[in-house]
PDB file of C-alpha atoms in Angstrom:
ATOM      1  CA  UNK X   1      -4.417 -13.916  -1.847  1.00 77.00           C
ATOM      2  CA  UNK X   2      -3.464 -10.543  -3.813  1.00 84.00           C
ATOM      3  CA  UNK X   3      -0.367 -10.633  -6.035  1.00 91.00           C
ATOM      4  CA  UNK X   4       1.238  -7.084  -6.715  1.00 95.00           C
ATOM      5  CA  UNK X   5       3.117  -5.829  -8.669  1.00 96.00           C
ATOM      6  CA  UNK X   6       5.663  -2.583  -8.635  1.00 97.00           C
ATOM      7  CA  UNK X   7       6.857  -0.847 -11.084  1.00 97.00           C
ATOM      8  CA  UNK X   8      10.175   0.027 -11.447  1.00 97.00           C
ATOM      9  CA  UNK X   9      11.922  -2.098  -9.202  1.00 96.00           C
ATOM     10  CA  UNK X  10      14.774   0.099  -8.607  1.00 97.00           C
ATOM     11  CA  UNK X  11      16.125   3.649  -9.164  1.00 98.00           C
ATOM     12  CA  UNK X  12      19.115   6.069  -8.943  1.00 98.00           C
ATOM     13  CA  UNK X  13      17.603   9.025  -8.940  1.00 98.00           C
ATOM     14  CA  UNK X  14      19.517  12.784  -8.285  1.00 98.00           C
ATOM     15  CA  UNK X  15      18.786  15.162  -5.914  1.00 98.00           C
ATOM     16  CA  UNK X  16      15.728  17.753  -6.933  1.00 98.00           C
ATOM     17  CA  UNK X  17      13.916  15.220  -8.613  1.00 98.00           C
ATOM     18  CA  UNK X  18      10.879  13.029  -8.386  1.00 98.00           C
ATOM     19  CA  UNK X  19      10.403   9.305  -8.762  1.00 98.00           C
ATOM     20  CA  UNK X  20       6.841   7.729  -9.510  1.00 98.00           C
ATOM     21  CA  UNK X  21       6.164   4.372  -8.405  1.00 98.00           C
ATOM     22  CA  UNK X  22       3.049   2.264  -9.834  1.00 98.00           C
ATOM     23  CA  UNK X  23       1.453  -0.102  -7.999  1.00 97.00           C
ATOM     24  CA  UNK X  24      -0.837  -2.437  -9.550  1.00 97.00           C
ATOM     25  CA  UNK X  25      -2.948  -5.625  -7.773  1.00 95.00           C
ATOM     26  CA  UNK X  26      -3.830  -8.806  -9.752  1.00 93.00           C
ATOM     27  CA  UNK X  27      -7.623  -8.610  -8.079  1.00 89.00           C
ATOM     28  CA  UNK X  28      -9.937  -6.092  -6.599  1.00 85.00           C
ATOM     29  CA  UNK X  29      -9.282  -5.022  -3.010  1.00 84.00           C
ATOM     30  CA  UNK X  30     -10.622  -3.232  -0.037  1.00 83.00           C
ATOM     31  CA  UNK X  31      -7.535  -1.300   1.191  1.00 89.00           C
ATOM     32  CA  UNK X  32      -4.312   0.166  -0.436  1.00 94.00           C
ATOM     33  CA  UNK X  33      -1.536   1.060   1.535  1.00 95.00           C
ATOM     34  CA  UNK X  34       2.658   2.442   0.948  1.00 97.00           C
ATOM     35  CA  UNK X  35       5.146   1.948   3.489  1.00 96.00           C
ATOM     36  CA  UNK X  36       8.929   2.862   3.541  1.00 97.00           C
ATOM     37  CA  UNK X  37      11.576   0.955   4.994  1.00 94.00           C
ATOM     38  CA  UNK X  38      14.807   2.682   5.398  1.00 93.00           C
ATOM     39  CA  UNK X  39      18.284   0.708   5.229  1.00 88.00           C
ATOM     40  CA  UNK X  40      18.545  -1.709   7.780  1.00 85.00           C
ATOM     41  CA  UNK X  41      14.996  -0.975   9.356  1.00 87.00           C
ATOM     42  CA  UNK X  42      11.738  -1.776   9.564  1.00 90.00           C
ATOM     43  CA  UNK X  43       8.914  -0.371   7.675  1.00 93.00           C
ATOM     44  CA  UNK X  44       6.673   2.547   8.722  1.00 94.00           C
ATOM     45  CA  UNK X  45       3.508   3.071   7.132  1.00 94.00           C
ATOM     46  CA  UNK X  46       3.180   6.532   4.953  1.00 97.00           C
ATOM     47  CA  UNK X  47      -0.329   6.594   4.052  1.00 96.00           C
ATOM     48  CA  UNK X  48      -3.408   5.137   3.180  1.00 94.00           C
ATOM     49  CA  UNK X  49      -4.480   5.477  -0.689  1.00 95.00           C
ATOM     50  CA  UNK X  50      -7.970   5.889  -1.287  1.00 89.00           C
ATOM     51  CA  UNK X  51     -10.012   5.268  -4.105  1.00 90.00           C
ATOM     52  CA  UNK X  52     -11.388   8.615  -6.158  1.00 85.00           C
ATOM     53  CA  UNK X  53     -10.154  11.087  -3.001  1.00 87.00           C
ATOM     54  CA  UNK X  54      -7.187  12.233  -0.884  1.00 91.00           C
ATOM     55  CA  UNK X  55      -5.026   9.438   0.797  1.00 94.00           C
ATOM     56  CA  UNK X  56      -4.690   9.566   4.280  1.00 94.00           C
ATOM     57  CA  UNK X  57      -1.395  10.267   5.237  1.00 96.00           C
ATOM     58  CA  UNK X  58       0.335   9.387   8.925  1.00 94.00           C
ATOM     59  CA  UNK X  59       2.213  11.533  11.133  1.00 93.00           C
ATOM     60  CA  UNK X  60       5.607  12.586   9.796  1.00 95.00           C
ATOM     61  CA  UNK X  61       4.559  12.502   6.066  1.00 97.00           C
ATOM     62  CA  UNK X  62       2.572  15.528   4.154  1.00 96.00           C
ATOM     63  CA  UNK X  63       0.814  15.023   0.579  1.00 97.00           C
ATOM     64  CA  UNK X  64       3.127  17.695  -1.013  1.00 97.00           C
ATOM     65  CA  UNK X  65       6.229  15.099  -0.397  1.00 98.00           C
ATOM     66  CA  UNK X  66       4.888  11.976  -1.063  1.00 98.00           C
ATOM     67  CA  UNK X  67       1.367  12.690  -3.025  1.00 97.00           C
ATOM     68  CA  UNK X  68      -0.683   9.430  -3.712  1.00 97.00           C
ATOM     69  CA  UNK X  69      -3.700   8.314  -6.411  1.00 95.00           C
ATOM     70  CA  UNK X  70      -5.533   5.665  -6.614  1.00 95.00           C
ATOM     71  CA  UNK X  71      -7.715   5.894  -9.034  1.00 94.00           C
ATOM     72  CA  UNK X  72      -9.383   2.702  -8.986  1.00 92.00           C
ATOM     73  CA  UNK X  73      -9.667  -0.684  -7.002  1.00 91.00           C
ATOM     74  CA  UNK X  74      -6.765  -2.144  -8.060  1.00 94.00           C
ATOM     75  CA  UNK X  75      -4.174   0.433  -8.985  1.00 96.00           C
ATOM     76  CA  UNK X  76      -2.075   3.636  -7.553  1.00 97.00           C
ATOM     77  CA  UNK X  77       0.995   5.379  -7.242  1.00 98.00           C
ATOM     78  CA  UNK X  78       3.527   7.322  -5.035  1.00 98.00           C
ATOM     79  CA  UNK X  79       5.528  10.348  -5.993  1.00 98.00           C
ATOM     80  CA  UNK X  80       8.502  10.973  -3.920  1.00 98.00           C
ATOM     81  CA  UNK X  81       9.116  14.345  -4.757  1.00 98.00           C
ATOM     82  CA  UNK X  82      11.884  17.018  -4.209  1.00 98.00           C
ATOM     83  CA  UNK X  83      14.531  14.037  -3.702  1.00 98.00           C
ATOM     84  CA  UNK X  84      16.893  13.873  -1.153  1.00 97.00           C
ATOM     85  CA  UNK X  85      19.475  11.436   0.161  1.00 96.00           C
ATOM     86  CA  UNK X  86      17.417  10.682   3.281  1.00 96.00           C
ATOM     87  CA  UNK X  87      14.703   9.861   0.820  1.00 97.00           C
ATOM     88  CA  UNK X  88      16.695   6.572  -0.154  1.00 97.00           C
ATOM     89  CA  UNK X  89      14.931   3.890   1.007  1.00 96.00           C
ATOM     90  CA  UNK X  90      13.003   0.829  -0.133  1.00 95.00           C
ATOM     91  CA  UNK X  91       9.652   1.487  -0.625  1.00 97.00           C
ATOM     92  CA  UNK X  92       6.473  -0.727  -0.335  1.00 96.00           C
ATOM     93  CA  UNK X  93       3.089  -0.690  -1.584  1.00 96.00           C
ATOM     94  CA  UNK X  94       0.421  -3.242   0.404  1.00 95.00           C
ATOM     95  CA  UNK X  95      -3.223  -4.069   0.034  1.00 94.00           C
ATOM     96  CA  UNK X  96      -6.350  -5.860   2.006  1.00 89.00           C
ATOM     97  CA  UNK X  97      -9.137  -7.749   0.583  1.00 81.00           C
ATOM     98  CA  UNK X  98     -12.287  -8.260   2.588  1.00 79.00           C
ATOM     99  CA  UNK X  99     -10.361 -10.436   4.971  1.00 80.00           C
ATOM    100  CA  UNK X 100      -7.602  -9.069   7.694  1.00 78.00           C
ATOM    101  CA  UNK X 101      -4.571 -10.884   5.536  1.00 86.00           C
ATOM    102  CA  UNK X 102      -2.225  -7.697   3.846  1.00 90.00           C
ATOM    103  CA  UNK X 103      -0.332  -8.548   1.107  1.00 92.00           C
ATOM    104  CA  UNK X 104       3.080  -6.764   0.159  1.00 94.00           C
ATOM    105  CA  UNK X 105       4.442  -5.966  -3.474  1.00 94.00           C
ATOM    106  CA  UNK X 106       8.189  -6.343  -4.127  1.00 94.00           C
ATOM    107  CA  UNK X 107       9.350  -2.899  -3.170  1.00 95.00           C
ATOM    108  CA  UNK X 108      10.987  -0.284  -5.105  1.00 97.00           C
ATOM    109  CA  UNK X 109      14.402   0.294  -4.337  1.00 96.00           C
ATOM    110  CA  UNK X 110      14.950   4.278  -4.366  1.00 97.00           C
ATOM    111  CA  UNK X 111      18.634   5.884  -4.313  1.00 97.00           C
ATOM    112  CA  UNK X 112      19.115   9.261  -4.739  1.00 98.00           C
ATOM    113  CA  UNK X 113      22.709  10.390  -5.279  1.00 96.00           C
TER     114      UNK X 113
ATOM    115  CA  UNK V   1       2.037   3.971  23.320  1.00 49.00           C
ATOM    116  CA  UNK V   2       2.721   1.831  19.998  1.00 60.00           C
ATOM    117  CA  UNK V   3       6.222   0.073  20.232  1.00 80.00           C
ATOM    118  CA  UNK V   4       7.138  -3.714  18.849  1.00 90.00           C
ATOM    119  CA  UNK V   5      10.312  -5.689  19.885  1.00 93.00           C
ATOM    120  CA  UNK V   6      12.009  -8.262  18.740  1.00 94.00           C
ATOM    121  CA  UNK V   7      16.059  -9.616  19.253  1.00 90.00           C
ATOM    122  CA  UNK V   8      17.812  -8.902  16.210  1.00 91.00           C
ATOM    123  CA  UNK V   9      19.414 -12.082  15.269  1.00 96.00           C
ATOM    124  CA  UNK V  10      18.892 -15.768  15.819  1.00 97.00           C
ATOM    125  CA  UNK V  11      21.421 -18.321  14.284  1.00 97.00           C
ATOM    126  CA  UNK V  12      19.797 -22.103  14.301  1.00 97.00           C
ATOM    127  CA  UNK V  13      21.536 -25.161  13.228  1.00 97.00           C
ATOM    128  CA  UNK V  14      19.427 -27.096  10.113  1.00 97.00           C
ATOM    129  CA  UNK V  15      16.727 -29.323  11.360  1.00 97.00           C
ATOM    130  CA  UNK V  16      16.341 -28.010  14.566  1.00 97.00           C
ATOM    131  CA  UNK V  17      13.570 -25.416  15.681  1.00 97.00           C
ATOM    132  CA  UNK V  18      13.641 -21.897  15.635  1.00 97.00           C
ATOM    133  CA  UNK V  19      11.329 -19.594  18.227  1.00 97.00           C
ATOM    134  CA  UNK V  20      11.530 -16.030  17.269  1.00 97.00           C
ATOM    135  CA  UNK V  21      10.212 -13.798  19.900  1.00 97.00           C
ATOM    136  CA  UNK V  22       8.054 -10.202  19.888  1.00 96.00           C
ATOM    137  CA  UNK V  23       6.829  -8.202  22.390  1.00 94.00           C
ATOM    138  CA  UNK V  24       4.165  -5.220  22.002  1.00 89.00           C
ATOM    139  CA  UNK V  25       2.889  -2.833  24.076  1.00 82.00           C
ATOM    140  CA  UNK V  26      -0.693  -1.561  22.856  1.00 79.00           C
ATOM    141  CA  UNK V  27      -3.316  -4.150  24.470  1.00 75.00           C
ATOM    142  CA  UNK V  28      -5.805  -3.088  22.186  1.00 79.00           C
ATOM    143  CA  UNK V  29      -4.042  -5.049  19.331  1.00 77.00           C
ATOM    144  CA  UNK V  30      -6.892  -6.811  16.900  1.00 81.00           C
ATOM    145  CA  UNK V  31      -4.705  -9.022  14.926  1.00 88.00           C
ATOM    146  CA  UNK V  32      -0.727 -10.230  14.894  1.00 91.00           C
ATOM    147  CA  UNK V  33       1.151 -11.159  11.942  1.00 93.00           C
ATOM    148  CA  UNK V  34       4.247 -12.605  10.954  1.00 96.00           C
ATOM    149  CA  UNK V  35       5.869 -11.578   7.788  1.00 96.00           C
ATOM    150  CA  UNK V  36       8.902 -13.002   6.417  1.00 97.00           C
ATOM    151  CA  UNK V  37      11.148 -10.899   4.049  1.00 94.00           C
ATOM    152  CA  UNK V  38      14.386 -12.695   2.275  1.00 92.00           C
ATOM    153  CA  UNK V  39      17.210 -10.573   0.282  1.00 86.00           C
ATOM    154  CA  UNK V  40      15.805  -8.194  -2.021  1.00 81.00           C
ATOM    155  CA  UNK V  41      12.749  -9.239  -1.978  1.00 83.00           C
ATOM    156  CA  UNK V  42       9.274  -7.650  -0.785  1.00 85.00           C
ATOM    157  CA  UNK V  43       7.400  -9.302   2.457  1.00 91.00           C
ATOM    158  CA  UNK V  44       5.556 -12.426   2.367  1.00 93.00           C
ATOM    159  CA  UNK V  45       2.768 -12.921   4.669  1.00 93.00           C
ATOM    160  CA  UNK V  46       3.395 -16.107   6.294  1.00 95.00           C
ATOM    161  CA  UNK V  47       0.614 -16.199   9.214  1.00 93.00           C
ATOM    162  CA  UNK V  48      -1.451 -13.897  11.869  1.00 91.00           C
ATOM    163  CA  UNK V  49      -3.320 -14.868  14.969  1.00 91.00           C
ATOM    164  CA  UNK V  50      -6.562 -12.815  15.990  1.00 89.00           C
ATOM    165  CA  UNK V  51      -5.981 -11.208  19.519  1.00 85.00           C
ATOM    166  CA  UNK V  52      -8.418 -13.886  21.083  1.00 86.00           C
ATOM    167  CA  UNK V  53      -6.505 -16.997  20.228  1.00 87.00           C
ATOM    168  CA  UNK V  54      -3.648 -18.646  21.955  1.00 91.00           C
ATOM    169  CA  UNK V  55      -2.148 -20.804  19.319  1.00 94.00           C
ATOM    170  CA  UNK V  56      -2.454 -21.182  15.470  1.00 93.00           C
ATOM    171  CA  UNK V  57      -0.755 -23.895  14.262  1.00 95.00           C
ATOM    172  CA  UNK V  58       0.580 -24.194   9.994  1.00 92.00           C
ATOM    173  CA  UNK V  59       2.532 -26.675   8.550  1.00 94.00           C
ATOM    174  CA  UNK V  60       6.003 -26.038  10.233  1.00 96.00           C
ATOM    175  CA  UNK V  61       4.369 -22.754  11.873  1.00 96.00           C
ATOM    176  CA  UNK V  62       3.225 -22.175  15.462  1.00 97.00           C
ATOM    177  CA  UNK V  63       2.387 -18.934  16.434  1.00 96.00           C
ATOM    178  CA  UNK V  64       1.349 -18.647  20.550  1.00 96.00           C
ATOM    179  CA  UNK V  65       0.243 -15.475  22.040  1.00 94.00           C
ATOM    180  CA  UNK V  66       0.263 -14.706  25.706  1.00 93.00           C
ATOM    181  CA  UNK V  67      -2.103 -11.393  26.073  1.00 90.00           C
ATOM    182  CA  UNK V  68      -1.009 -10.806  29.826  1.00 90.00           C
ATOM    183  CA  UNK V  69       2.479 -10.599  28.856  1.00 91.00           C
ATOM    184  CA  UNK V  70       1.760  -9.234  25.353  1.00 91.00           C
ATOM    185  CA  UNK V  71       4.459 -11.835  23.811  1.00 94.00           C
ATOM    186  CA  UNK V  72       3.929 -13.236  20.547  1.00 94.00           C
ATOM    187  CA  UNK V  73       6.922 -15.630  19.510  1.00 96.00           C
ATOM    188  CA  UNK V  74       6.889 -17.811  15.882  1.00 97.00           C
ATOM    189  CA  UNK V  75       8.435 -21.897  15.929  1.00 98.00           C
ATOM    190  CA  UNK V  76       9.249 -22.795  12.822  1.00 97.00           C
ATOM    191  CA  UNK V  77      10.331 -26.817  13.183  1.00 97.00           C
ATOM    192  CA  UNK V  78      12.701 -28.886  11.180  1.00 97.00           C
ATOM    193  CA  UNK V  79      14.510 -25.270  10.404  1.00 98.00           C
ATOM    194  CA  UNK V  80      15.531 -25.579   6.777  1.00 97.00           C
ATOM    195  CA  UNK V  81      18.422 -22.963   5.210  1.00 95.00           C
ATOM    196  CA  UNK V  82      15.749 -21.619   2.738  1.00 94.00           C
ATOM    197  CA  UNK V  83      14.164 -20.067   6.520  1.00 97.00           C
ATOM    198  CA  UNK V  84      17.197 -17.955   6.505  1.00 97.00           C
ATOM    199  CA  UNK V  85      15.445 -14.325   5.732  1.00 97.00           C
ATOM    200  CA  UNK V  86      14.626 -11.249   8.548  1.00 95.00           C
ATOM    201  CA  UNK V  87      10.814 -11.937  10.191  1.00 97.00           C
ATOM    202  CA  UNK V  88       8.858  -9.444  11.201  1.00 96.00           C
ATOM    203  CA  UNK V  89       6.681  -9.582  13.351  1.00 95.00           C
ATOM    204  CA  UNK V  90       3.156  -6.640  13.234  1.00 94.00           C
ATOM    205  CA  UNK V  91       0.654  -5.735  15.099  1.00 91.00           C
ATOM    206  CA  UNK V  92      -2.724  -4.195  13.733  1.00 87.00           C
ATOM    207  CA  UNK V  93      -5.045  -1.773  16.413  1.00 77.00           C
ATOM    208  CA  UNK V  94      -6.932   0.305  14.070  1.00 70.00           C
ATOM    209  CA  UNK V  95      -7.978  -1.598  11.171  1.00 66.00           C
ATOM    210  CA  UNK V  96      -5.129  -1.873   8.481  1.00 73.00           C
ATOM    211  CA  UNK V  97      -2.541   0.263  10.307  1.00 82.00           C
ATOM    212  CA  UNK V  98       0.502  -2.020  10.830  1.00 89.00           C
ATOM    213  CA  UNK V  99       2.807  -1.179  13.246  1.00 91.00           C
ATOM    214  CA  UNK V 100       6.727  -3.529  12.415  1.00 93.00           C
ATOM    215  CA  UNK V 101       9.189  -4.704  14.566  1.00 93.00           C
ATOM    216  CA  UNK V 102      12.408  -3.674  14.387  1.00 91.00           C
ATOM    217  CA  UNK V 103      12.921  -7.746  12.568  1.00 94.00           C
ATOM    218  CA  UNK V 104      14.728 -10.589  13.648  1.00 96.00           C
ATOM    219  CA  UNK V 105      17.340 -12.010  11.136  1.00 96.00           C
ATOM    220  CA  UNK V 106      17.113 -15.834  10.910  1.00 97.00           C
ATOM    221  CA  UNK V 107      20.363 -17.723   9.986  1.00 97.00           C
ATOM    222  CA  UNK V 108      20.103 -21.437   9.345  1.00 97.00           C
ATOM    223  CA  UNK V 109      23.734 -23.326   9.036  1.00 94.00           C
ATOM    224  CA  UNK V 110      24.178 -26.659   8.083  1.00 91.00           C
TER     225      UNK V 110
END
């Protein structure tokens, strides 16, 4: 299994601002994936990072907000940019090996005030 | 459409067996997981079941899917309090795309 690691755990963050979060995997993997979860919800999947190009991103969520790199197998990052409130949220980064198992990292706990 | 359920609480007494229940609605789902994600922390895979499978039995774990009724519930036996966390259940229909339930919080008391 994939261990992963985030980096920072948590932030307070104000309004306007932007908040980088680094994701880094112990081994090589297939996949790379960020998710939010908003307070007391479940998670819904942002976008797909992709290695060396453009991350896929899902309905709802646009590169400009939440741009993505992944620059190689095992590492990449999120930028929540132009901060809101609404923006708080808990945010995950996942990966996939060569089998169908997807591992989670801790989660980054984003307020903005 | 793409839509997972599951009850939002389930309070077991320690030692006895907990069955947390999903439904889904997409057919087309490859594989079903169970996560499980305790206080603060991130989410821990703790089994999945390809779409062609009726059982998958782990340790405590049994995970049975019914494909006509798209259900997909989780036992856990001999319920212990460090069970107590929120599962979530997921189903996959593209490859990698995850679509959560809404979580079921599991609360084990003595």
């Amino acid at each position: 299994s994939a261990v992963i690691s985030q980096k920072p755990s948590r932030d307070i963050c104000q309004r306007g601002t932007s908040l980088t979060i680094q994701c880094q995997v112990d081994s090589q993997v297939t996949m790379m994936f960020w998710y939010r979860q908003q307070p007391g919800q479940s998670l819904t999947l942002i976008a797909t990072a992709n290695q060396g190009s453009e991350a896929t991103y899902e309905s709802g969520f646009v590169i400009d907000k939440f741009p993505i790199s992944r620059p190689n197998l095992t590492f990449s990052t999120l930028t929540v940019s132009n901060l809101s409130p609404e923006d708080s949220s808990i945010y995950l980064c996942s990966a996939r090996d060569w089998t169908y198992e997807q591992y989670f990292g801790p989660g980054t706990r984003l307020t903005v005030t | 459409g793409e839509d997972v359920e599951q009850s939002l609480f389930l309070s077991v007494r320690e030692g006895d067996s907990s069955v947390i229940n999903c439904t889904y609605t997409d057919s087309s789902s490859t594989y079903l997981y169970w996560y499980k994600q305790e206080p603060g922390a991130g989410l821990q895979l703790l089994t999945y079941i390809f779409s062609n499978m009726d059982m998958k039995q782990d340790q405590r774990l049994t995970v049975l899917l019914n494909k006509k009724d798209k259900h997909l519930s989780l036992r856990i036996a001999d319920t212990q309090t460090g069970d107590s966390a929120i599962y979530f259940c997921a189903e996959s229909i593209v490859p990698d795309k995850l679509i959560f339930g809404t979580g079921t919080r599991l609360q084990v008391f003595p």
